[in-house]
Short mmCIF file of C-alpha atoms and ligand atoms in Angstrom, two decimals:
data_model
loop_
_atom_site.label_atom_id
_atom_site.label_comp_id
_atom_site.label_asym_id
_atom_site.label_seq_id
_atom_site.Cartn_x
_atom_site.Cartn_y
_atom_site.Cartn_z
CA UNK A 1 68.93 64.34 98.33
CA UNK A 2 69.62 64.04 102.19
CA UNK A 3 66.50 63.40 104.19
CA UNK A 4 66.08 64.46 107.83
CA UNK A 5 63.42 63.69 110.43
CA UNK A 6 60.78 66.47 110.73
CA UNK A 7 61.45 66.93 114.47
CA UNK A 8 65.14 67.46 113.78
CA UNK A 9 64.59 69.75 110.92
CA UNK A 10 62.26 72.00 113.06
CA UNK A 11 64.54 71.76 116.16
CA UNK A 12 67.63 72.79 113.96
CA UNK A 13 65.88 76.26 113.30
CA UNK A 14 66.62 76.97 116.97
CA UNK A 15 62.90 77.81 117.55
CA UNK A 16 61.83 74.56 119.32
CA UNK A 17 63.55 71.68 121.12
CA UNK A 18 63.30 68.14 119.56
CA UNK A 19 60.55 67.43 122.19
CA UNK A 20 58.67 70.54 121.49
CA UNK A 21 58.89 69.79 117.71
CA UNK A 22 57.77 66.35 118.25
CA UNK A 23 54.61 67.78 120.33
CA UNK A 24 53.79 70.08 117.46
CA UNK A 25 53.71 67.17 114.99
CA UNK A 26 51.57 65.02 117.28
CA UNK A 27 49.11 67.88 117.76
CA UNK A 28 48.69 68.08 113.99
CA UNK A 29 50.01 71.70 113.90
CA UNK A 30 52.72 70.88 111.34
CA UNK A 31 51.77 70.95 107.65
CA UNK A 32 53.38 70.48 104.30
CA UNK A 33 51.44 71.74 101.30
CA UNK A 34 48.27 71.56 103.35
CA UNK A 35 48.68 68.03 104.62
CA UNK A 36 49.50 67.46 108.29
CA UNK A 37 52.73 65.65 109.02
CA UNK A 38 51.65 62.54 111.03
CA UNK A 39 54.79 61.22 112.70
CA UNK A 40 57.85 62.83 114.15
CA UNK A 41 60.05 60.18 112.36
CA UNK A 42 58.79 61.26 108.91
CA UNK A 43 61.69 62.36 106.72
CA UNK A 44 61.90 65.26 104.41
CA UNK A 45 64.52 67.18 102.37
CA UNK A 46 66.11 70.19 104.29
CA UNK A 47 64.42 72.74 102.06
CA UNK A 48 60.89 71.57 102.71
CA UNK A 49 58.51 74.50 103.23
CA UNK A 50 56.69 73.38 106.52
CA UNK A 51 54.00 75.43 108.06
CA UNK A 52 53.45 75.42 111.82
CA UNK A 53 49.93 76.77 112.90
CA UNK A 54 49.79 78.16 109.27
CA UNK A 55 53.07 80.12 109.58
CA UNK A 56 55.62 79.15 106.94
CA UNK A 57 58.75 77.83 108.45
CA UNK A 58 62.00 77.56 106.46
CA UNK A 59 64.01 74.72 107.59
CA UNK A 60 67.28 75.74 106.09
CA UNK A 61 70.12 73.33 105.62
CA UNK A 62 71.98 75.68 107.88
CA UNK A 63 71.26 77.33 111.23
CA UNK A 64 71.79 80.95 112.02
CA UNK A 65 71.50 82.31 115.56
CA UNK A 66 72.03 85.83 116.94
CA UNK A 67 73.59 85.59 120.36
CA UNK A 68 73.98 88.43 122.99
CA UNK A 69 77.48 87.29 124.24
CA UNK A 70 77.99 87.78 127.93
CA UNK A 71 81.36 88.54 129.56
CA UNK A 72 83.33 85.56 130.69
CA UNK A 73 82.86 83.18 127.73
CA UNK A 74 85.22 82.49 124.91
CA UNK A 75 84.23 82.91 121.24
CA UNK A 76 85.25 79.19 120.32
CA UNK A 77 83.44 75.89 119.77
CA UNK A 78 85.77 74.25 122.36
CA UNK A 79 88.43 75.24 124.75
CA UNK A 80 90.63 73.09 127.24
CA UNK A 81 90.16 75.52 130.03
CA UNK A 82 87.39 77.98 129.47
CA UNK A 83 83.56 77.81 128.87
CA UNK A 84 82.68 78.68 125.22
CA UNK A 85 79.65 80.60 123.91
CA UNK A 86 78.19 77.24 122.75
CA UNK A 87 77.55 76.35 126.48
CA UNK A 88 74.58 78.87 126.27
CA UNK A 89 72.78 76.65 123.71
CA UNK A 90 70.56 73.61 124.48
CA UNK A 91 72.12 70.22 123.84
CA UNK A 92 70.49 69.57 120.41
CA UNK A 93 71.99 72.83 119.05
CA UNK A 94 75.42 72.04 120.27
CA UNK A 95 75.70 68.99 118.03
CA UNK A 96 75.08 70.56 114.72
CA UNK A 97 78.36 72.17 113.99
CA UNK A 98 77.61 75.69 114.91
CA UNK A 99 80.52 77.99 115.48
CA UNK A 100 80.85 81.74 116.06
CA UNK A 101 81.37 83.76 112.88
CA UNK A 102 84.12 86.07 114.12
CA UNK A 103 85.45 86.46 117.66
CA UNK A 104 84.92 88.61 120.53
CA UNK A 105 87.36 88.77 123.49
CA UNK A 106 86.49 86.96 126.63
CA UNK A 107 85.35 90.17 128.36
CA UNK A 108 83.62 91.70 125.35
CA UNK A 109 79.85 91.54 125.10
CA UNK A 110 77.30 91.98 122.52
CA UNK A 111 76.38 90.67 119.03
CA UNK A 112 77.71 87.31 117.83
CA UNK A 113 76.44 85.29 114.84
CA UNK A 114 76.61 81.58 115.43
CA UNK A 115 76.11 79.47 112.30
CA UNK A 116 77.13 76.20 110.70
CA UNK A 117 77.19 77.92 107.11
CA UNK A 118 80.90 77.96 106.43
CA UNK A 119 80.48 79.65 103.09
CA UNK A 120 78.52 82.62 104.54
CA UNK A 121 80.85 82.97 107.44
CA UNK A 122 83.70 83.00 105.11
CA UNK A 123 82.08 85.64 102.82
CA UNK A 124 81.49 87.87 105.86
CA UNK A 125 85.00 87.40 107.60
CA UNK A 126 87.35 87.05 104.61
CA UNK A 127 89.99 89.77 104.74
CA UNK A 128 89.20 92.30 101.95
CA UNK A 129 85.51 92.01 102.48
CA UNK A 130 85.62 94.86 104.99
CA UNK A 131 82.21 94.20 106.74
CA UNK A 132 81.48 97.09 109.06
CA UNK A 133 81.08 96.32 112.87
CA UNK A 134 80.02 98.95 115.33
CA UNK A 135 81.00 98.87 118.99
CA UNK A 136 80.13 100.82 122.08
CA UNK A 137 83.33 101.56 123.97
CA UNK A 138 84.11 103.09 127.37
CA UNK A 139 87.60 104.09 128.33
CA UNK A 140 89.59 105.40 131.28
CA UNK A 141 90.92 108.82 130.16
CA UNK A 142 89.09 111.56 128.12
CA UNK A 143 88.39 111.02 124.40
CA UNK A 144 89.01 114.01 122.25
CA UNK A 145 89.09 115.16 118.69
CA UNK A 146 92.65 114.14 118.24
CA UNK A 147 91.52 110.59 118.88
CA UNK A 148 88.78 110.89 116.28
CA UNK A 149 91.47 112.09 113.73
CA UNK A 150 93.73 109.28 114.57
CA UNK A 151 91.11 106.70 114.04
CA UNK A 152 89.89 108.37 110.92
CA UNK A 153 93.37 108.59 109.38
CA UNK A 154 94.27 104.86 110.20
CA UNK A 155 96.66 104.21 112.99
CA UNK A 156 99.85 102.19 113.12
CA UNK A 157 99.94 100.04 116.24
CA UNK A 158 102.84 99.19 118.42
CA UNK A 159 103.61 96.01 116.38
CA UNK A 160 103.72 98.00 113.12
CA UNK A 161 100.27 96.78 112.08
CA UNK A 162 98.50 99.49 109.77
CA UNK A 163 94.83 99.84 110.70
CA UNK A 164 92.33 100.84 108.06
CA UNK A 165 90.62 104.09 108.75
CA UNK A 166 88.14 103.58 111.53
CA UNK A 167 85.22 105.64 112.90
CA UNK A 168 85.23 107.05 116.42
CA UNK A 169 82.07 108.97 117.27
CA UNK A 170 82.42 110.55 120.64
CA UNK A 171 79.29 110.18 122.94
CA UNK A 172 80.80 111.57 126.04
CA UNK A 173 84.14 112.18 127.83
CA UNK A 174 84.65 108.39 128.29
CA UNK A 175 82.28 106.80 125.89
CA UNK A 176 82.20 106.36 121.91
CA UNK A 177 80.99 104.39 119.05
CA UNK A 178 83.79 102.83 117.19
CA UNK A 179 83.24 101.45 113.61
CA UNK A 180 85.77 98.97 112.15
CA UNK A 181 86.05 97.48 108.69
CA UNK A 182 88.43 94.77 109.75
CA UNK A 183 88.78 92.64 112.93
CA UNK A 184 92.29 92.10 114.16
CA UNK A 185 93.20 90.60 117.55
CA UNK A 186 92.13 93.00 120.37
CA UNK A 187 91.97 95.72 117.72
CA UNK A 188 89.85 98.32 119.52
CA UNK A 189 91.86 97.81 122.84
CA UNK A 190 95.11 98.21 120.96
CA UNK A 191 93.91 101.29 119.12
CA UNK A 192 92.76 102.94 122.27
CA UNK A 193 95.94 101.99 124.03
CA UNK A 194 97.91 103.56 121.41
CA UNK A 195 96.07 106.74 122.17
CA UNK A 196 96.86 106.32 125.88
CA UNK A 197 93.36 105.15 126.82
CA UNK A 198 92.38 101.90 128.41
CA UNK A 199 89.10 100.11 127.33
CA UNK A 200 87.08 99.20 130.39
CA UNK A 201 83.94 98.16 128.49
CA UNK A 202 83.36 96.95 124.95
CA UNK A 203 79.97 95.77 123.44
CA UNK A 204 79.47 94.98 119.78
CA UNK A 205 76.29 96.53 118.49
CA UNK A 206 76.14 95.57 114.83
CA UNK A 207 77.88 93.22 112.39
CA UNK A 208 77.21 94.09 108.75
CA UNK A 209 73.51 94.40 108.32
CA UNK A 210 72.74 92.76 111.73
CA UNK A 211 71.95 94.71 114.79
CA UNK A 212 71.84 93.34 118.22
CA UNK A 213 68.35 92.75 119.41
CA UNK A 214 68.19 94.68 122.67
CA UNK A 215 65.30 92.32 123.81
CA UNK A 216 68.08 89.63 124.12
CA UNK A 217 69.58 89.71 127.65
CA UNK A 218 73.26 88.89 127.94
CA UNK A 219 73.46 85.15 127.29
CA UNK A 220 70.26 85.23 125.31
CA UNK A 221 69.87 83.99 121.66
CA UNK A 222 67.35 83.64 118.90
CA UNK A 223 67.30 82.44 115.29
CA UNK A 224 67.83 85.08 112.67
CA UNK A 225 64.55 86.30 111.15
CA UNK A 226 64.17 85.43 107.45
CA UNK A 227 64.60 89.20 106.69
CA UNK A 228 67.88 89.35 108.65
CA UNK A 229 69.21 86.39 106.95
CA UNK A 230 68.13 87.66 103.51
CA UNK A 231 69.78 90.95 104.07
CA UNK A 232 72.97 89.46 105.40
CA UNK A 233 73.20 87.31 102.29
CA UNK A 234 72.47 90.12 99.89
CA UNK A 235 75.09 92.45 101.42
CA UNK A 236 77.80 89.99 101.94
N1 URA B 1 88.27 94.84 119.58
C1 URA B 1 88.78 94.25 120.68
O1 URA B 1 89.71 94.82 121.28
N2 URA B 1 88.08 93.28 121.25
C2 URA B 1 87.02 92.80 120.72
O2 URA B 1 86.40 91.72 121.29
C3 URA B 1 86.56 93.17 119.52
C4 URA B 1 87.14 94.34 118.98
#
């Protein structure tokens, strides 16, 4: 069984930096089965149930972060020309193999899951899984019932791609909630373009059971809560 240093295991949760985790250990605030952990170098299996100030902390083998993606960054781990969403994370979280589970365009904002759990990402993204995703979309041009019908019936795009039926819930002349059960390249922009409407703003609000935490500013991130992770795994 692989063992890791306690400060690394705590930092990998995304809740503390390595330095902060070491401070917690030094202050005697980290315990395992009632016994304080004495040294930051002490090693434990990844699944150890630590407590910090009495609160149970699950140091999973993998890390799961919710990110509010801002515009201007690409959804990738590296890119020869552009800054990636990983640039928003502190150094120690850039070195543990996190990647975005799914892509948002450079100018799209909103919910992005970052993880290093390939199996979960695959389960959420594999074609045929049809995990639902909801987006707030603003367009140039006026949305109407015909657009709703076209989305509902499943559109055929310019390149011949047959979209699955999708939801279009009109909120106002230029604004709607779009629900997709698939995720093809530029899909919403292409669907709207096929209806003669240009997307001027796109924000992902949900991804399966996850909902963007509105307390996160663009560029902000936080670890998933235990409840969010449990639900995501159950519904995958
Ligand atoms: N559809 C798009 O066109 N862009 C995105 O980023 C996501 C969905």
